[in-house]
PDB file of C-alpha atoms in Angstrom:
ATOM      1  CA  UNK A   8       0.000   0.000   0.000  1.00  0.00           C
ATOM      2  CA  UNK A   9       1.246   3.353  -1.151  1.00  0.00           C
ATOM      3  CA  UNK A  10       2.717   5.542   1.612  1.00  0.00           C
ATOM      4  CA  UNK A  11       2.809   2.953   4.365  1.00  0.00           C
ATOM      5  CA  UNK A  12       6.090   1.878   6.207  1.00  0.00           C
ATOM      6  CA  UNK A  13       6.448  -1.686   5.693  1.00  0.00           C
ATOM      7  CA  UNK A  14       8.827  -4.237   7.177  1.00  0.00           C
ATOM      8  CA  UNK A  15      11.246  -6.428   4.561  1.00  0.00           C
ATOM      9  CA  UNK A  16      13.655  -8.601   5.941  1.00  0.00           C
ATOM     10  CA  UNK A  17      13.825 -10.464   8.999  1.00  0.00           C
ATOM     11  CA  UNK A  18      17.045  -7.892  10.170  1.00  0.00           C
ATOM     12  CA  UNK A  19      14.668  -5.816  10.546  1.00  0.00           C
ATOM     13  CA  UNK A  20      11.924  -7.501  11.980  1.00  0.00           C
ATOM     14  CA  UNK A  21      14.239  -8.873  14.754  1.00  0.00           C
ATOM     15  CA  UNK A  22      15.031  -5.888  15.587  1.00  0.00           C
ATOM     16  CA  UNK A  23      11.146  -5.114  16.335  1.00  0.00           C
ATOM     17  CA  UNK A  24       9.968  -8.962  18.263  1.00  0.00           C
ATOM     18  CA  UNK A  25      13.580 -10.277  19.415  1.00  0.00           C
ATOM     19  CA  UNK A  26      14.108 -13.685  19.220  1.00  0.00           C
ATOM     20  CA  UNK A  27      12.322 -16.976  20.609  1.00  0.00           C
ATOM     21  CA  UNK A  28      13.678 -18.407  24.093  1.00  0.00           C
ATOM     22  CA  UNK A  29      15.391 -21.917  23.629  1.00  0.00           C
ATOM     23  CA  UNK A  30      12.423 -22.724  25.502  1.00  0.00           C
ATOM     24  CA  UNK A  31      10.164 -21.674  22.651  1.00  0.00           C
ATOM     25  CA  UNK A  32      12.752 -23.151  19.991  1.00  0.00           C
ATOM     26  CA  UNK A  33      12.869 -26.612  21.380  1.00  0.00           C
ATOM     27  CA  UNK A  34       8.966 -26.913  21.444  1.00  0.00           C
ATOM     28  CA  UNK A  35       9.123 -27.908  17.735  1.00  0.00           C
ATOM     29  CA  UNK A  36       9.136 -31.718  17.359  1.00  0.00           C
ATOM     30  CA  UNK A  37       9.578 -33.765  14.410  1.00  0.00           C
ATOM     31  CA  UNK A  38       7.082 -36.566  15.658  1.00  0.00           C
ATOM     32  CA  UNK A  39       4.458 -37.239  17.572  1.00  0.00           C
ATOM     33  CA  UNK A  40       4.680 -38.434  21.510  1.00  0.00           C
ATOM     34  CA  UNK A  41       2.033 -39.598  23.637  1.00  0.00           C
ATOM     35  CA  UNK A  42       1.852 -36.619  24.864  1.00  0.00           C
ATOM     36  CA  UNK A  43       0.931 -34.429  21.750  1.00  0.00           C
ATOM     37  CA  UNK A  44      -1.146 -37.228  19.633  1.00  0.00           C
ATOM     38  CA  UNK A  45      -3.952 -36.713  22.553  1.00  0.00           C
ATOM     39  CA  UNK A  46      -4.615 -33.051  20.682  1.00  0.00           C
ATOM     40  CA  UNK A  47      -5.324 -34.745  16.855  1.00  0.00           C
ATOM     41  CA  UNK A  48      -6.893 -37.654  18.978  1.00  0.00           C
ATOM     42  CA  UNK A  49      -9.704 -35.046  20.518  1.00  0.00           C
ATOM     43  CA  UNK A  50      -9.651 -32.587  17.930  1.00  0.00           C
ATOM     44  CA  UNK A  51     -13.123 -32.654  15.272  1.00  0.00           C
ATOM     45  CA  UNK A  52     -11.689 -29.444  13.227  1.00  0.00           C
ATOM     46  CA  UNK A  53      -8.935 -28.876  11.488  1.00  0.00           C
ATOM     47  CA  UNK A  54      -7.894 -26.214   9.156  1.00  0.00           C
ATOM     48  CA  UNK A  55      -5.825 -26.893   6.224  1.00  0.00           C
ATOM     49  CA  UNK A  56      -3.634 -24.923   4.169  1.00  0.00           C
ATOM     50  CA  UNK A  57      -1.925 -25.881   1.186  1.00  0.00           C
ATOM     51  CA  UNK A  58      -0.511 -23.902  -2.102  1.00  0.00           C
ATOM     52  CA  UNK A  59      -1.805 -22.984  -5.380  1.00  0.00           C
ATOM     53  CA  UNK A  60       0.513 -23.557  -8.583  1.00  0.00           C
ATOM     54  CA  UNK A  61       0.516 -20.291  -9.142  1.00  0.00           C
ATOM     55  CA  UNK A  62       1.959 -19.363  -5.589  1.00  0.00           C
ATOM     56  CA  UNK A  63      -1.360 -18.212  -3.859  1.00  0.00           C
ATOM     57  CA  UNK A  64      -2.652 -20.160  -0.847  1.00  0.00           C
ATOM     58  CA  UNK A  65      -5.682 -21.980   0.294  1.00  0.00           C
ATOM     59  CA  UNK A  66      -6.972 -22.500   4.012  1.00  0.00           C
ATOM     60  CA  UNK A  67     -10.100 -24.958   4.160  1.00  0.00           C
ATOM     61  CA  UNK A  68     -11.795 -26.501   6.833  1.00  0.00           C
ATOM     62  CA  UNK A  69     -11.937 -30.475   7.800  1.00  0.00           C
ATOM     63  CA  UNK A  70     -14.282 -31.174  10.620  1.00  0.00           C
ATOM     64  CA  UNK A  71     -16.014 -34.838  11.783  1.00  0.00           C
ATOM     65  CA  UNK A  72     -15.938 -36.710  14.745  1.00  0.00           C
ATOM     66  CA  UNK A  73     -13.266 -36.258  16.951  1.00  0.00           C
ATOM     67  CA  UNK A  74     -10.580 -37.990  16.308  1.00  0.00           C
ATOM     68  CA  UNK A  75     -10.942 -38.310  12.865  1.00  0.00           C
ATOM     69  CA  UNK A  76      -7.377 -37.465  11.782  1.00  0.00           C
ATOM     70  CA  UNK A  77      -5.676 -40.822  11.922  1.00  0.00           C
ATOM     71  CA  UNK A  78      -2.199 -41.166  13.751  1.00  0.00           C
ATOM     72  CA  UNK A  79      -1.073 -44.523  11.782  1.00  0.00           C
ATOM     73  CA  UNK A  80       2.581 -43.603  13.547  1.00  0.00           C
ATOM     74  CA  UNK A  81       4.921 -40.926  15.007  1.00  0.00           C
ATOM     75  CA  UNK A  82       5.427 -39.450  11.770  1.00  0.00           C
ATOM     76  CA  UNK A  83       2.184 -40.262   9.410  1.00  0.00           C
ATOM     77  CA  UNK A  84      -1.493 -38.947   9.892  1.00  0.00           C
ATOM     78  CA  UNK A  85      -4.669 -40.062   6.991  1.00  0.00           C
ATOM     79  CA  UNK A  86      -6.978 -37.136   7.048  1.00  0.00           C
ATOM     80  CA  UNK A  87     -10.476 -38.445   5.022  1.00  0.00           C
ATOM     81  CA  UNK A  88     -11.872 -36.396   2.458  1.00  0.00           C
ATOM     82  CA  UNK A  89     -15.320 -36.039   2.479  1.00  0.00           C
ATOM     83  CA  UNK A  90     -17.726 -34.738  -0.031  1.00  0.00           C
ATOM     84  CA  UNK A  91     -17.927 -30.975  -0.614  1.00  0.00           C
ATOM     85  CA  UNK A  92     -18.335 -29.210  -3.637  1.00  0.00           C
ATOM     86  CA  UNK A  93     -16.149 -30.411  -6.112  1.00  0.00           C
ATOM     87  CA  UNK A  94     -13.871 -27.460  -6.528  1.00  0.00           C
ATOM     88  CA  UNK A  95     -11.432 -29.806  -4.613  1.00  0.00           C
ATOM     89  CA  UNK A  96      -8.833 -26.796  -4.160  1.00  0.00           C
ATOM     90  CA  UNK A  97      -6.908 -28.627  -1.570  1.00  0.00           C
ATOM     91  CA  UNK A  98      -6.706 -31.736  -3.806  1.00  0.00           C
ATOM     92  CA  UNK A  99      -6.090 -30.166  -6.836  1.00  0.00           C
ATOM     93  CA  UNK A 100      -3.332 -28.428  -4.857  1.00  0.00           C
ATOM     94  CA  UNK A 101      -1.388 -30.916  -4.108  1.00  0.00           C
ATOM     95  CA  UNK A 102      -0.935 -32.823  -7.373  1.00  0.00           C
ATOM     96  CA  UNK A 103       1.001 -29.636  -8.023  1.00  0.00           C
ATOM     97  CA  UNK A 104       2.548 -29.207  -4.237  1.00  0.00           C
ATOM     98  CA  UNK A 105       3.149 -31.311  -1.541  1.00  0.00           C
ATOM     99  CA  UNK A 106       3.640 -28.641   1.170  1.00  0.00           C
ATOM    100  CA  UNK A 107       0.902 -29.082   3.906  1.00  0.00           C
ATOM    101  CA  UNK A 108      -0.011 -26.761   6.877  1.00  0.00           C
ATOM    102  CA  UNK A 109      -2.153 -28.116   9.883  1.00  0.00           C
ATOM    103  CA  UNK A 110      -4.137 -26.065  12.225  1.00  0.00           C
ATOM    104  CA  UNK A 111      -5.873 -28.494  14.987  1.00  0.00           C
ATOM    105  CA  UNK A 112      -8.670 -26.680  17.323  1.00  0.00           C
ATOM    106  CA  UNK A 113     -10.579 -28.462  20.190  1.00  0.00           C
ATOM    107  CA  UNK A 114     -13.499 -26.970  20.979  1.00  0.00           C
ATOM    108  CA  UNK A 115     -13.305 -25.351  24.741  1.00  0.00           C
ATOM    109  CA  UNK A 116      -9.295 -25.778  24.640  1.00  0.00           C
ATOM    110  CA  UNK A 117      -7.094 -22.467  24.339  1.00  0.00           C
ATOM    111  CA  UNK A 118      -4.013 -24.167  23.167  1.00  0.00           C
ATOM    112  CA  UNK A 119      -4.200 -25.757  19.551  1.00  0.00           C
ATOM    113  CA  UNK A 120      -1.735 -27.842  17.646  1.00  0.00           C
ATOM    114  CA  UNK A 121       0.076 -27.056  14.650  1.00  0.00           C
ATOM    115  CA  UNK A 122       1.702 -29.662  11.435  1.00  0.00           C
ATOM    116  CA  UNK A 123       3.899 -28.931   9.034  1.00  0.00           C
ATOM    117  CA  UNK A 124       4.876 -31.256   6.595  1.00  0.00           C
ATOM    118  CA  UNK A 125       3.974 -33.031   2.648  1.00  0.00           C
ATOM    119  CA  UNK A 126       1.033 -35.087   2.012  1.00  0.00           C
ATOM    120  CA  UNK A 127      -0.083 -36.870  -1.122  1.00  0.00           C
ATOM    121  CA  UNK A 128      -3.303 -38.654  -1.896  1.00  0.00           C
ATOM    122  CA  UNK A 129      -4.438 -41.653  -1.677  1.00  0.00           C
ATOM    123  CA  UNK A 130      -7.662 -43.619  -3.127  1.00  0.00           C
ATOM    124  CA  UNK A 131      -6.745 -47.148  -0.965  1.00  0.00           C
ATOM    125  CA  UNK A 132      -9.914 -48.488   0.154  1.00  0.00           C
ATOM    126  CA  UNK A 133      -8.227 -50.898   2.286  1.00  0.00           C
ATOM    127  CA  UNK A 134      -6.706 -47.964   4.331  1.00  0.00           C
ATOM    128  CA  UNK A 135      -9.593 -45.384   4.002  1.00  0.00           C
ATOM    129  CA  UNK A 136     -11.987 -48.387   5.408  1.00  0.00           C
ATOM    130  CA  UNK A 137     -11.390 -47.554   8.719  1.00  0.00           C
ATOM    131  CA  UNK A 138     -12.075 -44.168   8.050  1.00  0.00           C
ATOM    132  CA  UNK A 139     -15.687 -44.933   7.610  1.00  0.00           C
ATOM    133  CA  UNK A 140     -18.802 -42.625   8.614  1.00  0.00           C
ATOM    134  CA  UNK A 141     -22.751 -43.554   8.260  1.00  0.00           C
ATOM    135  CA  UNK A 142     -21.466 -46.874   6.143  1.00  0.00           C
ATOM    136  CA  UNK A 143     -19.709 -44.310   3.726  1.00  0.00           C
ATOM    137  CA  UNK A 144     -16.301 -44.916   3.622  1.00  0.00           C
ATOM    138  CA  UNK A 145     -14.627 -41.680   1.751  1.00  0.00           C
ATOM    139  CA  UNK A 146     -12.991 -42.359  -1.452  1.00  0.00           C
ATOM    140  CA  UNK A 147     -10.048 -40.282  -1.030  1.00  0.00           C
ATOM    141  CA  UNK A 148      -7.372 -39.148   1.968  1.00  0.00           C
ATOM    142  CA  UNK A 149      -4.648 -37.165   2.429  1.00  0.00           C
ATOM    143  CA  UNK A 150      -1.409 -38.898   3.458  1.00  0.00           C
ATOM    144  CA  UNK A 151       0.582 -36.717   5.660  1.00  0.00           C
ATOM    145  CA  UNK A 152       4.041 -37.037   6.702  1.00  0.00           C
ATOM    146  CA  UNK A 153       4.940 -34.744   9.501  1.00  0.00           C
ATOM    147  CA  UNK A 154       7.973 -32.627   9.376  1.00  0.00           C
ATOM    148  CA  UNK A 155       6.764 -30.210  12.016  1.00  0.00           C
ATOM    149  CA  UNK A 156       4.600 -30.664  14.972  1.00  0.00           C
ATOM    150  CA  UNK A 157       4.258 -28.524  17.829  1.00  0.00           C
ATOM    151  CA  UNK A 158       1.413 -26.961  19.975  1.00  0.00           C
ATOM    152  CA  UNK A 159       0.608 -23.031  19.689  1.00  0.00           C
ATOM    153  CA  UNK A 160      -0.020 -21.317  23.102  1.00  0.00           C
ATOM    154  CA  UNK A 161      -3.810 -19.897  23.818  1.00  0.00           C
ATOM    155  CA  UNK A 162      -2.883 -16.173  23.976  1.00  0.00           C
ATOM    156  CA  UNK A 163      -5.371 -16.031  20.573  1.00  0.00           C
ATOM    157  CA  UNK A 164      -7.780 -17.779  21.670  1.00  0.00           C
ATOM    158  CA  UNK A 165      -8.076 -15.927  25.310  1.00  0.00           C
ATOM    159  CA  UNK A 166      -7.380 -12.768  23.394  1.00  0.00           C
ATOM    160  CA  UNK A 167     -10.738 -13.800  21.291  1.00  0.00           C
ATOM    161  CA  UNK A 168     -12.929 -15.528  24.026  1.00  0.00           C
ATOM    162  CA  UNK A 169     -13.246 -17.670  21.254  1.00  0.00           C
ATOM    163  CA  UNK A 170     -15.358 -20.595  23.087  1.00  0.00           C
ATOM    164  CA  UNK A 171     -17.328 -18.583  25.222  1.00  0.00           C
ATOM    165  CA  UNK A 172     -20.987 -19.178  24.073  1.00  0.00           C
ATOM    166  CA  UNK A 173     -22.074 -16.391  25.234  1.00  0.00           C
ATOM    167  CA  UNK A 174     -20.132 -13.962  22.853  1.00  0.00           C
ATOM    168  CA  UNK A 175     -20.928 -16.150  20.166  1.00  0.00           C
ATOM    169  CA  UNK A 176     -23.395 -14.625  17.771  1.00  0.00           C
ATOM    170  CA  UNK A 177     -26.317 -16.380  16.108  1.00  0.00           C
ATOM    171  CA  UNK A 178     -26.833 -17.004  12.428  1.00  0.00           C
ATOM    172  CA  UNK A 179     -29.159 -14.244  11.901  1.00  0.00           C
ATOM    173  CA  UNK A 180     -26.615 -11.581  13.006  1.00  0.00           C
ATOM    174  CA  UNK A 181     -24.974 -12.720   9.221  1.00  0.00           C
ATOM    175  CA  UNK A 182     -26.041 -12.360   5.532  1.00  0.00           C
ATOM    176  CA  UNK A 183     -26.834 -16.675   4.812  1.00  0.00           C
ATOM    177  CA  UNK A 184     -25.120 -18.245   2.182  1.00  0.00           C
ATOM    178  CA  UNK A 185     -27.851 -17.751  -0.420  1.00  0.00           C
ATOM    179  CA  UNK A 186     -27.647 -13.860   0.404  1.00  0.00           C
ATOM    180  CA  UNK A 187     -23.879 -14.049  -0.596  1.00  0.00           C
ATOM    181  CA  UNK A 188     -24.633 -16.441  -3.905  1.00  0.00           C
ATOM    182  CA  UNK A 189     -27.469 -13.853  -5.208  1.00  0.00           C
ATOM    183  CA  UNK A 190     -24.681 -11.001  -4.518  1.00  0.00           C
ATOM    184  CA  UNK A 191     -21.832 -12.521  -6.553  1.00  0.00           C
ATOM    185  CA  UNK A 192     -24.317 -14.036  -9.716  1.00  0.00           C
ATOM    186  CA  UNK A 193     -27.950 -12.842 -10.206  1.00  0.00           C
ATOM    187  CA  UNK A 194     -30.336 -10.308  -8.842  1.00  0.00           C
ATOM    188  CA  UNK A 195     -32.909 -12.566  -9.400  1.00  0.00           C
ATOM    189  CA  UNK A 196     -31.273 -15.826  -7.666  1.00  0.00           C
ATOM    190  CA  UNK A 197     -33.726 -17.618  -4.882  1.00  0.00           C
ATOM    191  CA  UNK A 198     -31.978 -17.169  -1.818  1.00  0.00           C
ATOM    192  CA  UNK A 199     -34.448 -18.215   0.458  1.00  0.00           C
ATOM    193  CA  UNK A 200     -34.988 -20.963  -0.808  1.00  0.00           C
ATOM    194  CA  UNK A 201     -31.582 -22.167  -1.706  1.00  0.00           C
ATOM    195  CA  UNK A 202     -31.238 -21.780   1.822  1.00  0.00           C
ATOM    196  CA  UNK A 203     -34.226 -23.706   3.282  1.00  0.00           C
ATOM    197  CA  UNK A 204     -33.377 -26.601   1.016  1.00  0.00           C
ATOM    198  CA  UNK A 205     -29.439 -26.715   1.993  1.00  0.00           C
ATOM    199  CA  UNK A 206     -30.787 -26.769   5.917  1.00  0.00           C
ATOM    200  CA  UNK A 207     -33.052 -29.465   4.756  1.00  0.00           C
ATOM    201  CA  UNK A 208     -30.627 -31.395   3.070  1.00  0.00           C
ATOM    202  CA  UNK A 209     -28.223 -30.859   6.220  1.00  0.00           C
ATOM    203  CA  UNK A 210     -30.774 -32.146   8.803  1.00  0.00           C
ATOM    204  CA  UNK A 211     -30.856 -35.280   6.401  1.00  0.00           C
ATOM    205  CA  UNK A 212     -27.260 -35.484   7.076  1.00  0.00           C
ATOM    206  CA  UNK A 213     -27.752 -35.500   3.222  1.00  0.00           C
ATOM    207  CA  UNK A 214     -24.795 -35.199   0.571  1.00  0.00           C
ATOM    208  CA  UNK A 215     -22.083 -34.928   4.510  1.00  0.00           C
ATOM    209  CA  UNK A 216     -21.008 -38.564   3.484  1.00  0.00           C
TER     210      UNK A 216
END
C-alpha cells in the first residue's frame, strides 16, 4: 500500500519482536509423543492450508468426529476427504505441491496444535476403510508425513474468548449463504430458498457422506 512503512527482511523484523527463548525453539518436534497425539486424537476441526501452482494459498476446513485425523505412527497422519463441492482446491493443490499446513482446534481448549509437513493422496480403500462414517467410507485421503509438529499457546484464543458461548453470535446476526450467492451471480437468484433446502438437506445429514 502506497505511503505505508512496511517491514522487509527479517534484520529488521528482529530488531522489532527479538528472538524466541530456547524454551520456545525446542517446542518444535519432528514426531508425535504420547503426549501431543492426545490433541489430533480429541480434535473434530482442522484447518488446512496448502498452495496454489501459481503461488497463492488456500486455508479450508476439515471437521467430523473427533478424532478423525488418523495417527497410523509418530510421523504419518490419513486425514479423510469427504464430499464438498467439487472445486477440490486442496486436492487439486497438491498434485502440483506437496507442502501441507495443519491447524488443529478443540473446541473449549485455548491451546491448539500445529503440522507442518507433505502429504499426497491416496484412493486405498483398504486404508480409508477404517475411516468410515454412516457406512460411507470416503474415497479419497490425504497422506501426511509430519515434518513439524508442535502446539501453539492460547494467547489467541483468550485474546478472542473464542469458546465462550455467550459472545458467540447467532446465524441471523450474518447475511446466509444464499444472500452471498445472489450477490456474486444474479439479482434474481432464490436465496431463500436455496437456503431452506441446503438446511433441509443438512438435517438429512444428506450429501455430509
Amino acid at each position: 500500500m502506497e505511503g505505508v512503512r512496511t517491514i522487509r527482511d527479517e534484520a529488521e523484523l528482529r530488531e522489532l519482536l527479538g528472538l524466541p527463548t530456547e524454551l520456545v525453539q525446542s517446542k518444535i518436534a519432528t514426531a508425535l509423543n504420547n503426549l501431543t497425539r492426545q490433541f489430533i486424537e480429541h480434535s473434530p476441526f482442522v484447518c488446512v492450508a496448502t498452495s496454489r501452482p501459481d503461488g497463492g494459498l488456500d486455508v479450508s476446513p476439515r471437521g467430523d468426529p473427533a478424532g478423525f485425523v488418523r495417527i497410523l505412527d509418530e510421523r504419518t497422519l490419513l486425514i479423510p476427504d469427504r464430499p464438498g463441492n467439487r472445486l477440490a482446491d486442496t486436492l487439486s493443490n497438491l498434485t502440483h505441491d506437496g507442502r501441507i499446513a495443519l491447524l488443529f482446534l478443540i473446541p473449549g481448549v485455548g491451546d491448539t496444535f500445529r503440522v507442518n509437513g507433505r502429504a499426497v493422496i491416496t484412493d486405498d480403500e483398504a486404508l480409508l476403510a477404517d475411516s468410515t462414517v454412516e457406512g460411507k467410507p470416503p474415497r479419497l485421503g490425504l497422506l501426511v508425513q509430519i515434518d513439524e509438529a508442535y502446539t501453539q499457546c492460547s494467547k489467541a484464543v483468550v485474546r478472542s474468548d473464542l469458546w465462550n458461548a455467550e459472545r458467540h453470535i447467532t446465524p441471523a446476526d450474518l447475511p446466509s449463504n444464499g444472500e452471498i450467492m445472489r450477490s456474486l451471480n444474479d439479482p434474481d437468484f432464490d436465496a431463500a430458498e436455496y437456503d431452506r433446502a441446503r438446511a433441509e438437506r443438512y438435517a438429512r445429514r444428506e450429501g455430509l457422506y
